[in-house]
């Protein structure tokens, strides 16, 4: 893979060059603590927030918006609505969020590829950006601290410059349009990058052993930990809304008496009591404890069965927004301890004592 070097002072000019090819979306500061992706045409290239670790909403909002109209009815027929979307570029997507897009891609591809998701998604290009973890990041535990696919360009921040990986033709086109700004990477660039990556690996303070969670969940079905979490959780759904891989939605038909109307899709959460309400007013998961267990089982067990890996990428958003202070890493640790207490053989062998 080609690697290039871009001076930090030239980033603005590079983004402005990209804007001539694709509508660029950048992370900007919404206030002193929060960030969001927004069009660079509105914010200006100078507003790009390189220190943004996690935006309030992840990139999924571009492909699977919080609310969209899927069809119109004219009294006798369904008329599909085609999202009108120009080619766009998401700049500054961190590895965990790139991994999140790979997961929603898989979800919206199975059985029947989702029409509107893929219309939007096929217009997207990505410039990934390396980051330095804070106390809420645990993507190293989910094995998403690096990604080798999906992005078109990926930049590692080396302070005064960015080591830039060119992965696709779309990335090549962006570089080519601004080639005077790029130089071939040097031995020093690569050395500095490796040094920075060592620091980054050491900076992960939130760690969890997640690889055998499906087994731990099987052993924890009636654990009191679920009841404890259920009594603390407000079921506000914030954690699901901000999660890059949560994809629960509701469909709602709005019609008039002549049968004209539209079908609306909206984000929802399997934490909500109404989520499993069906005809006859039956609710499959009436108890909060069952809904909570379902969400985590789906992410950490159901996804492993269906796709071979869990759907939590370790971005830390749910930890950052939960008004009840619920922390998924602590939850998993508590489930593991409870399972280990019940079944000694599940306990990992302790490391031999050293002299
Ligand atoms: S954000 Fe916290 S309180 Fe709200 S539903 Fe999620 S876990 Fe429960
Ligand atoms: S469950 Fe939490 S940490 Fe995991 S991907 Fe979703 S928001 Fe991020």
mmCIF file of C-alpha atoms and ligand atoms in Angstrom:
data_model
loop_
_atom_site.group_PDB
_atom_site.id
_atom_site.type_symbol
_atom_site.label_atom_id
_atom_site.label_comp_id
_atom_site.label_asym_id
_atom_site.label_seq_id
_atom_site.Cartn_x
_atom_site.Cartn_y
_atom_site.Cartn_z
ATOM 1 C CA UNK A 1 0.000 0.000 0.000
ATOM 2 C CA UNK A 2 1.309 3.451 -0.900
ATOM 3 C CA UNK A 3 2.175 5.677 2.069
ATOM 4 C CA UNK A 4 2.540 9.433 1.791
ATOM 5 C CA UNK A 5 3.214 12.320 4.093
ATOM 6 C CA UNK A 6 0.989 15.408 4.418
ATOM 7 C CA UNK A 7 2.073 18.441 6.455
ATOM 8 C CA UNK A 8 -0.384 19.427 9.184
ATOM 9 C CA UNK A 9 -0.445 22.981 7.815
ATOM 10 C CA UNK A 10 -1.625 21.587 4.461
ATOM 11 C CA UNK A 11 -4.602 19.660 5.807
ATOM 12 C CA UNK A 12 -7.029 22.546 5.250
ATOM 13 C CA UNK A 13 -5.935 22.920 1.619
ATOM 14 C CA UNK A 14 -6.283 19.152 1.148
ATOM 15 C CA UNK A 15 -9.828 19.116 2.544
ATOM 16 C CA UNK A 16 -10.762 22.053 0.315
ATOM 17 C CA UNK A 17 -9.415 20.137 -2.663
ATOM 18 C CA UNK A 18 -11.489 17.066 -1.631
ATOM 19 C CA UNK A 19 -14.611 19.266 -1.490
ATOM 20 C CA UNK A 20 -14.321 19.801 -5.247
ATOM 21 C CA UNK A 21 -14.742 16.024 -5.731
ATOM 22 C CA UNK A 22 -17.067 14.997 -2.909
ATOM 23 C CA UNK A 23 -19.158 16.829 -0.288
ATOM 24 C CA UNK A 24 -16.860 16.619 2.730
ATOM 25 C CA UNK A 25 -18.220 15.916 6.230
ATOM 26 C CA UNK A 26 -15.932 16.727 9.143
ATOM 27 C CA UNK A 27 -16.022 16.394 12.934
ATOM 28 C CA UNK A 28 -16.547 19.807 14.576
ATOM 29 C CA UNK A 29 -16.972 20.911 18.198
ATOM 30 C CA UNK A 30 -20.680 21.291 19.019
ATOM 31 C CA UNK A 31 -19.798 22.742 22.440
ATOM 32 C CA UNK A 32 -16.905 22.486 24.868
ATOM 33 C CA UNK A 33 -17.431 18.729 25.374
ATOM 34 C CA UNK A 34 -19.285 17.355 22.365
ATOM 35 C CA UNK A 35 -18.519 16.837 18.700
ATOM 36 C CA UNK A 36 -20.561 16.052 15.646
ATOM 37 C CA UNK A 37 -20.038 15.306 11.976
ATOM 38 C CA UNK A 38 -21.332 18.087 9.770
ATOM 39 C CA UNK A 39 -20.870 19.400 6.200
ATOM 40 C CA UNK A 40 -17.567 21.210 5.762
ATOM 41 C CA UNK A 41 -19.360 23.581 3.385
ATOM 42 C CA UNK A 42 -21.248 24.916 6.452
ATOM 43 C CA UNK A 43 -18.532 24.722 9.088
ATOM 44 C CA UNK A 44 -15.460 25.672 7.020
ATOM 45 C CA UNK A 45 -12.332 23.537 6.707
ATOM 46 C CA UNK A 46 -10.751 25.446 9.610
ATOM 47 C CA UNK A 47 -13.400 24.065 11.995
ATOM 48 C CA UNK A 48 -12.208 20.474 11.668
ATOM 49 C CA UNK A 49 -11.728 19.079 15.179
ATOM 50 C CA UNK A 50 -8.681 16.821 15.039
ATOM 51 C CA UNK A 51 -8.931 16.272 18.799
ATOM 52 C CA UNK A 52 -12.413 14.747 18.493
ATOM 53 C CA UNK A 53 -12.348 11.259 19.947
ATOM 54 C CA UNK A 54 -16.040 10.432 19.528
ATOM 55 C CA UNK A 55 -18.816 12.357 17.844
ATOM 56 C CA UNK A 56 -22.224 12.355 19.555
ATOM 57 C CA UNK A 57 -23.705 10.288 16.716
ATOM 58 C CA UNK A 58 -21.560 7.853 14.769
ATOM 59 C CA UNK A 59 -21.294 7.730 10.949
ATOM 60 C CA UNK A 60 -24.370 5.444 10.774
ATOM 61 C CA UNK A 61 -26.542 8.599 10.662
ATOM 62 C CA UNK A 62 -25.398 9.155 7.062
ATOM 63 C CA UNK A 63 -26.580 5.742 5.826
ATOM 64 C CA UNK A 64 -29.358 4.927 8.259
ATOM 65 C CA UNK A 65 -30.796 8.311 9.277
ATOM 66 C CA UNK A 66 -32.793 8.719 12.529
ATOM 67 C CA UNK A 67 -35.966 9.134 10.440
ATOM 68 C CA UNK A 68 -36.640 8.595 6.747
ATOM 69 C CA UNK A 69 -39.525 8.064 4.386
ATOM 70 C CA UNK A 70 -39.162 4.751 2.532
ATOM 71 C CA UNK A 71 -42.285 4.680 0.337
ATOM 72 C CA UNK A 72 -45.260 6.787 -0.641
ATOM 73 C CA UNK A 73 -48.696 5.261 -1.295
ATOM 74 C CA UNK A 74 -50.996 6.794 -3.876
ATOM 75 C CA UNK A 75 -54.104 4.813 -2.954
ATOM 76 C CA UNK A 76 -53.247 1.739 -5.017
ATOM 77 C CA UNK A 77 -49.461 1.437 -5.277
ATOM 78 C CA UNK A 78 -46.284 1.722 -3.219
ATOM 79 C CA UNK A 79 -43.860 4.225 -4.763
ATOM 80 C CA UNK A 80 -40.297 3.763 -3.485
ATOM 81 C CA UNK A 81 -38.548 6.968 -2.425
ATOM 82 C CA UNK A 82 -34.997 7.314 -3.744
ATOM 83 C CA UNK A 83 -32.735 9.277 -1.394
ATOM 84 C CA UNK A 84 -31.082 12.062 -3.400
ATOM 85 C CA UNK A 85 -27.486 12.064 -2.320
ATOM 86 C CA UNK A 86 -24.285 13.251 -3.962
ATOM 87 C CA UNK A 87 -20.928 11.495 -3.522
ATOM 88 C CA UNK A 88 -19.634 12.453 -0.093
ATOM 89 C CA UNK A 89 -16.543 11.989 2.016
ATOM 90 C CA UNK A 90 -16.413 11.353 5.740
ATOM 91 C CA UNK A 91 -13.158 12.730 7.092
ATOM 92 C CA UNK A 92 -11.778 11.832 10.516
ATOM 93 C CA UNK A 93 -13.416 8.450 11.055
ATOM 94 C CA UNK A 94 -11.607 6.548 13.795
ATOM 95 C CA UNK A 95 -10.913 2.786 13.542
ATOM 96 C CA UNK A 96 -13.767 1.812 15.896
ATOM 97 C CA UNK A 97 -16.262 3.749 13.763
ATOM 98 C CA UNK A 98 -14.911 2.225 10.543
ATOM 99 C CA UNK A 99 -15.436 -1.169 12.197
ATOM 100 C CA UNK A 100 -18.962 -0.024 13.108
ATOM 101 C CA UNK A 101 -19.738 0.753 9.447
ATOM 102 C CA UNK A 102 -18.488 -2.719 8.460
ATOM 103 C CA UNK A 103 -20.966 -4.186 10.949
ATOM 104 C CA UNK A 104 -23.948 -2.144 9.732
ATOM 105 C CA UNK A 105 -22.939 -3.049 6.149
ATOM 106 C CA UNK A 106 -23.248 -6.718 7.069
ATOM 107 C CA UNK A 107 -26.541 -6.178 8.863
ATOM 108 C CA UNK A 108 -28.136 -4.252 5.990
ATOM 109 C CA UNK A 109 -26.870 -6.795 3.414
ATOM 110 C CA UNK A 110 -28.270 -10.029 4.814
ATOM 111 C CA UNK A 111 -31.220 -11.726 3.086
ATOM 112 C CA UNK A 112 -32.587 -8.591 1.415
ATOM 113 C CA UNK A 113 -30.053 -5.758 0.936
ATOM 114 C CA UNK A 114 -31.572 -2.605 2.383
ATOM 115 C CA UNK A 115 -32.433 -0.324 -0.532
ATOM 116 C CA UNK A 116 -32.056 3.139 1.006
ATOM 117 C CA UNK A 117 -29.089 2.196 3.205
ATOM 118 C CA UNK A 118 -27.130 1.070 0.146
ATOM 119 C CA UNK A 119 -28.147 4.044 -2.020
ATOM 120 C CA UNK A 120 -26.523 6.304 0.597
ATOM 121 C CA UNK A 121 -23.697 4.004 1.506
ATOM 122 C CA UNK A 122 -22.572 3.568 -2.112
ATOM 123 C CA UNK A 123 -21.996 7.324 -2.328
ATOM 124 C CA UNK A 124 -19.620 7.398 0.644
ATOM 125 C CA UNK A 125 -15.841 7.510 0.816
ATOM 126 C CA UNK A 126 -13.834 7.515 4.063
ATOM 127 C CA UNK A 127 -10.671 9.131 5.324
ATOM 128 C CA UNK A 128 -9.836 7.352 8.551
ATOM 129 C CA UNK A 129 -7.903 9.138 11.274
ATOM 130 C CA UNK A 130 -5.822 7.590 14.051
ATOM 131 C CA UNK A 131 -6.567 8.618 17.635
ATOM 132 C CA UNK A 132 -5.218 8.424 21.178
ATOM 133 C CA UNK A 133 -7.646 6.598 23.531
ATOM 134 C CA UNK A 134 -9.255 8.096 26.630
ATOM 135 C CA UNK A 135 -10.593 6.299 29.692
ATOM 136 C CA UNK A 136 -13.792 5.249 27.864
ATOM 137 C CA UNK A 137 -12.184 3.672 24.791
ATOM 138 C CA UNK A 138 -11.838 -0.105 24.793
ATOM 139 C CA UNK A 139 -11.537 -0.878 21.074
ATOM 140 C CA UNK A 140 -8.254 -2.700 21.800
ATOM 141 C CA UNK A 141 -10.310 -5.250 23.766
ATOM 142 C CA UNK A 142 -12.720 -5.682 20.844
ATOM 143 C CA UNK A 143 -9.793 -5.938 18.375
ATOM 144 C CA UNK A 144 -10.877 -2.833 16.499
ATOM 145 C CA UNK A 145 -8.005 -0.501 17.320
ATOM 146 C CA UNK A 146 -6.743 -0.977 13.753
ATOM 147 C CA UNK A 147 -8.672 -1.569 10.563
ATOM 148 C CA UNK A 148 -7.327 -2.788 7.251
ATOM 149 C CA UNK A 149 -10.363 -2.295 5.073
ATOM 150 C CA UNK A 150 -13.225 0.067 4.254
ATOM 151 C CA UNK A 151 -11.264 3.321 4.284
ATOM 152 C CA UNK A 152 -10.026 5.020 1.125
ATOM 153 C CA UNK A 153 -7.283 6.971 2.901
ATOM 154 C CA UNK A 154 -6.109 6.585 6.474
ATOM 155 C CA UNK A 155 -4.036 9.172 8.329
ATOM 156 C CA UNK A 156 -1.918 8.675 11.422
ATOM 157 C CA UNK A 157 -1.330 11.953 13.223
ATOM 158 C CA UNK A 158 2.420 12.458 13.805
ATOM 159 C CA UNK A 159 2.092 15.990 15.185
ATOM 160 C CA UNK A 160 3.487 18.175 12.422
ATOM 161 C CA UNK A 161 2.393 15.759 9.640
ATOM 162 C CA UNK A 162 0.139 12.849 8.801
ATOM 163 C CA UNK A 163 1.393 9.488 7.561
ATOM 164 C CA UNK A 164 -1.239 8.719 4.938
ATOM 165 C CA UNK A 165 -2.178 5.261 3.651
ATOM 166 C CA UNK A 166 -3.747 5.183 0.182
ATOM 167 C CA UNK A 167 -5.957 2.113 -0.087
ATOM 168 C CA UNK A 168 -8.442 2.585 -2.954
ATOM 169 C CA UNK A 169 -8.901 4.280 -6.299
ATOM 170 C CA UNK A 170 -11.235 6.799 -4.660
ATOM 171 C CA UNK A 171 -8.429 7.615 -2.218
ATOM 172 C CA UNK A 172 -5.942 7.843 -5.069
ATOM 173 C CA UNK A 173 -8.225 10.326 -6.834
ATOM 174 C CA UNK A 174 -8.376 12.564 -3.732
ATOM 175 C CA UNK A 175 -4.591 12.500 -3.389
ATOM 176 C CA UNK A 176 -4.042 13.010 -7.105
ATOM 177 C CA UNK A 177 -6.178 16.183 -7.083
ATOM 178 C CA UNK A 178 -3.867 17.665 -4.426
ATOM 179 C CA UNK A 179 -0.619 15.877 -5.248
ATOM 180 C CA UNK A 180 1.531 18.950 -4.724
ATOM 181 C CA UNK A 181 0.645 18.711 -0.994
ATOM 182 C CA UNK A 182 1.872 15.131 -0.565
ATOM 183 C CA UNK A 183 5.398 13.738 -0.403
ATOM 184 C CA UNK A 184 6.471 10.088 -0.357
ATOM 185 C CA UNK A 185 6.776 8.870 3.219
ATOM 186 C CA UNK A 186 10.276 8.542 4.623
ATOM 187 C CA UNK A 187 11.988 6.103 6.940
ATOM 188 C CA UNK A 188 11.610 8.724 9.706
ATOM 189 C CA UNK A 189 7.836 8.992 9.102
ATOM 190 C CA UNK A 190 7.480 5.230 9.482
ATOM 191 C CA UNK A 191 9.731 5.140 12.552
ATOM 192 C CA UNK A 192 7.790 7.986 14.209
ATOM 193 C CA UNK A 193 4.523 6.272 13.396
ATOM 194 C CA UNK A 194 5.627 3.022 15.024
ATOM 195 C CA UNK A 195 6.736 4.946 18.104
ATOM 196 C CA UNK A 196 3.373 6.741 18.259
ATOM 197 C CA UNK A 197 1.530 3.401 17.873
ATOM 198 C CA UNK A 198 3.476 1.982 20.835
ATOM 199 C CA UNK A 199 2.334 4.961 22.927
ATOM 200 C CA UNK A 200 -1.204 4.474 21.690
ATOM 201 C CA UNK A 201 -1.234 0.768 22.611
ATOM 202 C CA UNK A 202 -0.025 1.661 26.093
ATOM 203 C CA UNK A 203 -2.677 4.363 26.486
ATOM 204 C CA UNK A 204 -5.631 1.940 26.629
ATOM 205 C CA UNK A 205 -6.567 1.915 30.303
ATOM 206 C CA UNK A 206 -10.030 0.381 29.955
ATOM 207 C CA UNK A 207 -9.552 -3.290 29.174
ATOM 208 C CA UNK A 208 -11.755 -6.348 29.227
ATOM 209 C CA UNK A 209 -11.455 -9.951 28.192
ATOM 210 C CA UNK A 210 -14.357 -10.263 25.751
ATOM 211 C CA UNK A 211 -13.411 -13.241 23.619
ATOM 212 C CA UNK A 212 -15.424 -15.846 25.534
ATOM 213 C CA UNK A 213 -18.404 -13.615 26.340
ATOM 214 C CA UNK A 214 -20.900 -15.894 24.538
ATOM 215 C CA UNK A 215 -19.998 -18.685 26.970
ATOM 216 C CA UNK A 216 -20.100 -16.280 29.916
ATOM 217 C CA UNK A 217 -23.560 -15.114 28.822
ATOM 218 C CA UNK A 218 -24.777 -18.711 28.581
ATOM 219 C CA UNK A 219 -23.699 -19.220 32.181
ATOM 220 C CA UNK A 220 -25.226 -15.950 33.380
ATOM 221 C CA UNK A 221 -28.800 -16.182 32.241
ATOM 222 C CA UNK A 222 -30.224 -15.872 35.745
ATOM 223 C CA UNK A 223 -27.392 -13.818 37.229
ATOM 224 C CA UNK A 224 -28.448 -11.152 39.734
ATOM 225 C CA UNK A 225 -26.189 -8.764 37.766
ATOM 226 C CA UNK A 226 -29.003 -8.416 35.212
ATOM 227 C CA UNK A 227 -31.453 -7.435 37.962
ATOM 228 C CA UNK A 228 -28.974 -4.902 39.339
ATOM 229 C CA UNK A 229 -28.503 -3.308 35.918
ATOM 230 C CA UNK A 230 -32.266 -3.343 35.292
ATOM 231 C CA UNK A 231 -32.957 -1.487 38.510
ATOM 232 C CA UNK A 232 -30.350 1.181 37.647
ATOM 233 C CA UNK A 233 -31.261 1.633 33.964
ATOM 234 C CA UNK A 234 -33.865 4.276 33.012
ATOM 235 C CA UNK A 235 -34.425 2.571 29.601
ATOM 236 C CA UNK A 236 -33.973 5.998 28.055
ATOM 237 C CA UNK A 237 -32.365 4.389 24.977
ATOM 238 C CA UNK A 238 -29.520 6.910 24.708
ATOM 239 C CA UNK A 239 -26.934 4.140 24.582
ATOM 240 C CA UNK A 240 -28.648 2.565 21.570
ATOM 241 C CA UNK A 241 -29.090 5.846 19.704
ATOM 242 C CA UNK A 242 -25.390 6.714 19.922
ATOM 243 C CA UNK A 243 -24.129 3.179 19.266
ATOM 244 C CA UNK A 244 -22.473 2.809 15.848
ATOM 245 C CA UNK A 245 -23.860 -0.714 15.485
ATOM 246 C CA UNK A 246 -27.387 -0.542 16.977
ATOM 247 C CA UNK A 247 -29.852 -0.850 14.115
ATOM 248 C CA UNK A 248 -33.285 -1.344 15.716
ATOM 249 C CA UNK A 249 -35.998 0.547 13.860
ATOM 250 C CA UNK A 250 -39.776 0.966 13.764
ATOM 251 C CA UNK A 251 -41.933 1.277 10.669
ATOM 252 C CA UNK A 252 -44.942 3.546 10.772
ATOM 253 C CA UNK A 253 -47.533 3.995 8.004
ATOM 254 C CA UNK A 254 -49.088 7.474 7.904
ATOM 255 C CA UNK A 255 -52.181 7.445 5.696
ATOM 256 C CA UNK A 256 -55.232 9.558 5.038
ATOM 257 C CA UNK A 257 -58.755 8.226 4.477
ATOM 258 C CA UNK A 258 -58.110 7.932 0.728
ATOM 259 C CA UNK A 259 -55.161 5.610 1.317
ATOM 260 C CA UNK A 260 -52.515 8.195 0.435
ATOM 261 C CA UNK A 261 -49.542 8.361 2.705
ATOM 262 C CA UNK A 262 -46.033 7.242 3.402
ATOM 263 C CA UNK A 263 -44.041 4.626 5.271
ATOM 264 C CA UNK A 264 -41.648 6.110 7.796
ATOM 265 C CA UNK A 265 -38.660 4.354 9.336
ATOM 266 C CA UNK A 266 -37.352 5.623 12.685
ATOM 267 C CA UNK A 267 -34.602 4.587 15.048
ATOM 268 C CA UNK A 268 -35.808 2.855 18.161
ATOM 269 C CA UNK A 269 -34.265 0.579 20.764
ATOM 270 C CA UNK A 270 -34.889 -2.967 21.923
ATOM 271 C CA UNK A 271 -34.653 -1.408 25.415
ATOM 272 C CA UNK A 272 -38.082 0.171 24.857
ATOM 273 C CA UNK A 273 -41.118 -1.687 26.181
ATOM 274 C CA UNK A 274 -43.114 -0.991 23.008
ATOM 275 C CA UNK A 275 -40.424 -2.453 20.776
ATOM 276 C CA UNK A 276 -41.882 -5.961 21.011
ATOM 277 C CA UNK A 277 -45.551 -4.933 21.254
ATOM 278 C CA UNK A 278 -47.536 -6.911 18.652
ATOM 279 C CA UNK A 279 -51.188 -7.391 17.682
ATOM 280 C CA UNK A 280 -53.351 -8.292 20.652
ATOM 281 C CA UNK A 281 -51.201 -6.014 22.815
ATOM 282 C CA UNK A 282 -48.795 -8.816 23.593
ATOM 283 C CA UNK A 283 -45.325 -7.661 24.620
ATOM 284 C CA UNK A 284 -42.628 -10.292 24.263
ATOM 285 C CA UNK A 285 -40.162 -8.675 26.621
ATOM 286 C CA UNK A 286 -42.334 -6.982 29.182
ATOM 287 C CA UNK A 287 -39.759 -6.945 31.958
ATOM 288 C CA UNK A 288 -36.897 -4.447 31.790
ATOM 289 C CA UNK A 289 -34.425 -7.093 32.883
ATOM 290 C CA UNK A 290 -35.314 -9.241 29.852
ATOM 291 C CA UNK A 291 -34.945 -6.286 27.491
ATOM 292 C CA UNK A 292 -31.551 -5.393 28.877
ATOM 293 C CA UNK A 293 -30.363 -8.964 28.690
ATOM 294 C CA UNK A 294 -31.650 -9.182 25.112
ATOM 295 C CA UNK A 295 -29.655 -6.149 23.972
ATOM 296 C CA UNK A 296 -26.363 -7.394 25.308
ATOM 297 C CA UNK A 297 -27.015 -10.990 24.257
ATOM 298 C CA UNK A 298 -27.744 -9.762 20.749
ATOM 299 C CA UNK A 299 -24.549 -7.714 20.576
ATOM 300 C CA UNK A 300 -22.192 -10.192 22.174
ATOM 301 C CA UNK A 301 -23.766 -13.568 21.450
ATOM 302 C CA UNK A 302 -26.291 -13.335 18.607
ATOM 303 C CA UNK A 303 -23.856 -11.436 16.403
ATOM 304 C CA UNK A 304 -21.098 -13.955 17.057
ATOM 305 C CA UNK A 305 -23.463 -16.766 15.993
ATOM 306 C CA UNK A 306 -24.673 -14.891 12.901
ATOM 307 C CA UNK A 307 -21.528 -13.119 11.706
ATOM 308 C CA UNK A 308 -18.591 -14.606 13.613
ATOM 309 C CA UNK A 309 -17.805 -11.545 15.752
ATOM 310 C CA UNK A 310 -19.623 -9.379 18.317
ATOM 311 C CA UNK A 311 -21.194 -6.068 17.360
ATOM 312 C CA UNK A 312 -19.678 -3.889 20.086
ATOM 313 C CA UNK A 313 -16.632 -2.094 18.664
ATOM 314 C CA UNK A 314 -15.560 -0.482 21.947
ATOM 315 C CA UNK A 315 -16.133 3.157 20.966
ATOM 316 C CA UNK A 316 -17.147 4.146 24.506
ATOM 317 C CA UNK A 317 -20.143 6.273 23.446
ATOM 318 C CA UNK A 318 -22.620 4.398 25.653
ATOM 319 C CA UNK A 319 -20.325 4.910 28.646
ATOM 320 C CA UNK A 320 -20.109 8.605 27.872
ATOM 321 C CA UNK A 321 -23.856 9.251 27.592
ATOM 322 C CA UNK A 322 -25.536 6.928 30.096
ATOM 323 C CA UNK A 323 -27.306 9.044 32.750
ATOM 324 C CA UNK A 324 -27.246 6.048 35.118
ATOM 325 C CA UNK A 325 -23.499 5.558 34.767
ATOM 326 C CA UNK A 326 -23.916 2.053 33.368
ATOM 327 C CA UNK A 327 -20.651 0.806 31.978
ATOM 328 C CA UNK A 328 -20.682 -2.192 29.621
ATOM 329 C CA UNK A 329 -17.136 -3.176 30.503
ATOM 330 C CA UNK A 330 -18.021 -3.320 34.225
ATOM 331 C CA UNK A 331 -21.157 -5.275 33.344
ATOM 332 C CA UNK A 332 -19.130 -7.872 31.449
ATOM 333 C CA UNK A 333 -16.603 -8.109 34.280
ATOM 334 C CA UNK A 334 -19.403 -8.641 36.831
ATOM 335 C CA UNK A 335 -20.999 -11.347 34.667
ATOM 336 C CA UNK A 336 -17.634 -13.072 34.326
ATOM 337 C CA UNK A 337 -17.009 -13.027 38.098
ATOM 338 C CA UNK A 338 -20.529 -14.321 38.791
ATOM 339 C CA UNK A 339 -20.110 -17.102 36.203
ATOM 340 C CA UNK A 340 -16.698 -18.005 37.628
ATOM 341 C CA UNK A 341 -18.172 -18.227 41.138
ATOM 342 C CA UNK A 342 -20.796 -20.657 39.861
ATOM 343 C CA UNK A 343 -18.459 -22.759 37.750
ATOM 344 C CA UNK A 344 -14.863 -23.045 38.848
ATOM 345 C CA UNK A 345 -13.806 -24.490 35.505
ATOM 346 C CA UNK A 346 -14.771 -21.254 33.761
ATOM 347 C CA UNK A 347 -12.223 -19.335 35.721
ATOM 348 C CA UNK A 348 -9.140 -18.654 33.667
ATOM 349 C CA UNK A 349 -6.033 -20.255 35.182
ATOM 350 C CA UNK A 350 -4.137 -17.757 37.223
ATOM 351 C CA UNK A 351 -0.670 -16.785 36.015
ATOM 352 C CA UNK A 352 2.046 -18.692 37.886
ATOM 353 C CA UNK A 353 3.567 -16.661 40.703
ATOM 354 C CA UNK A 354 6.869 -15.080 39.791
ATOM 355 C CA UNK A 355 9.803 -14.885 42.124
HETATM 356 S S1 LIG B 1 -28.225 5.083 28.385
HETATM 357 FE FE1 LIG B 1 -28.028 4.030 30.384
HETATM 358 S S2 LIG B 1 -29.987 4.430 31.444
HETATM 359 FE FE2 LIG B 1 -30.330 4.895 29.232
HETATM 360 S S3 LIG B 1 -31.083 2.913 28.371
HETATM 361 FE FE3 LIG B 1 -28.851 2.935 28.071
HETATM 362 S S4 LIG B 1 -28.066 1.805 29.893
HETATM 363 FE FE4 LIG B 1 -30.178 2.441 30.407
HETATM 364 S S1 LIG B 2 -22.144 -0.944 22.930
HETATM 365 FE FE1 LIG B 2 -21.256 1.034 23.593
HETATM 366 S S2 LIG B 2 -19.023 0.806 23.376
HETATM 367 FE FE2 LIG B 2 -19.999 -0.869 22.197
HETATM 368 S S3 LIG B 2 -20.139 -0.065 20.108
HETATM 369 FE FE3 LIG B 2 -22.097 0.423 21.114
HETATM 370 S S4 LIG B 2 -21.837 2.501 21.987
HETATM 371 FE FE4 LIG B 2 -19.782 1.730 21.433
#
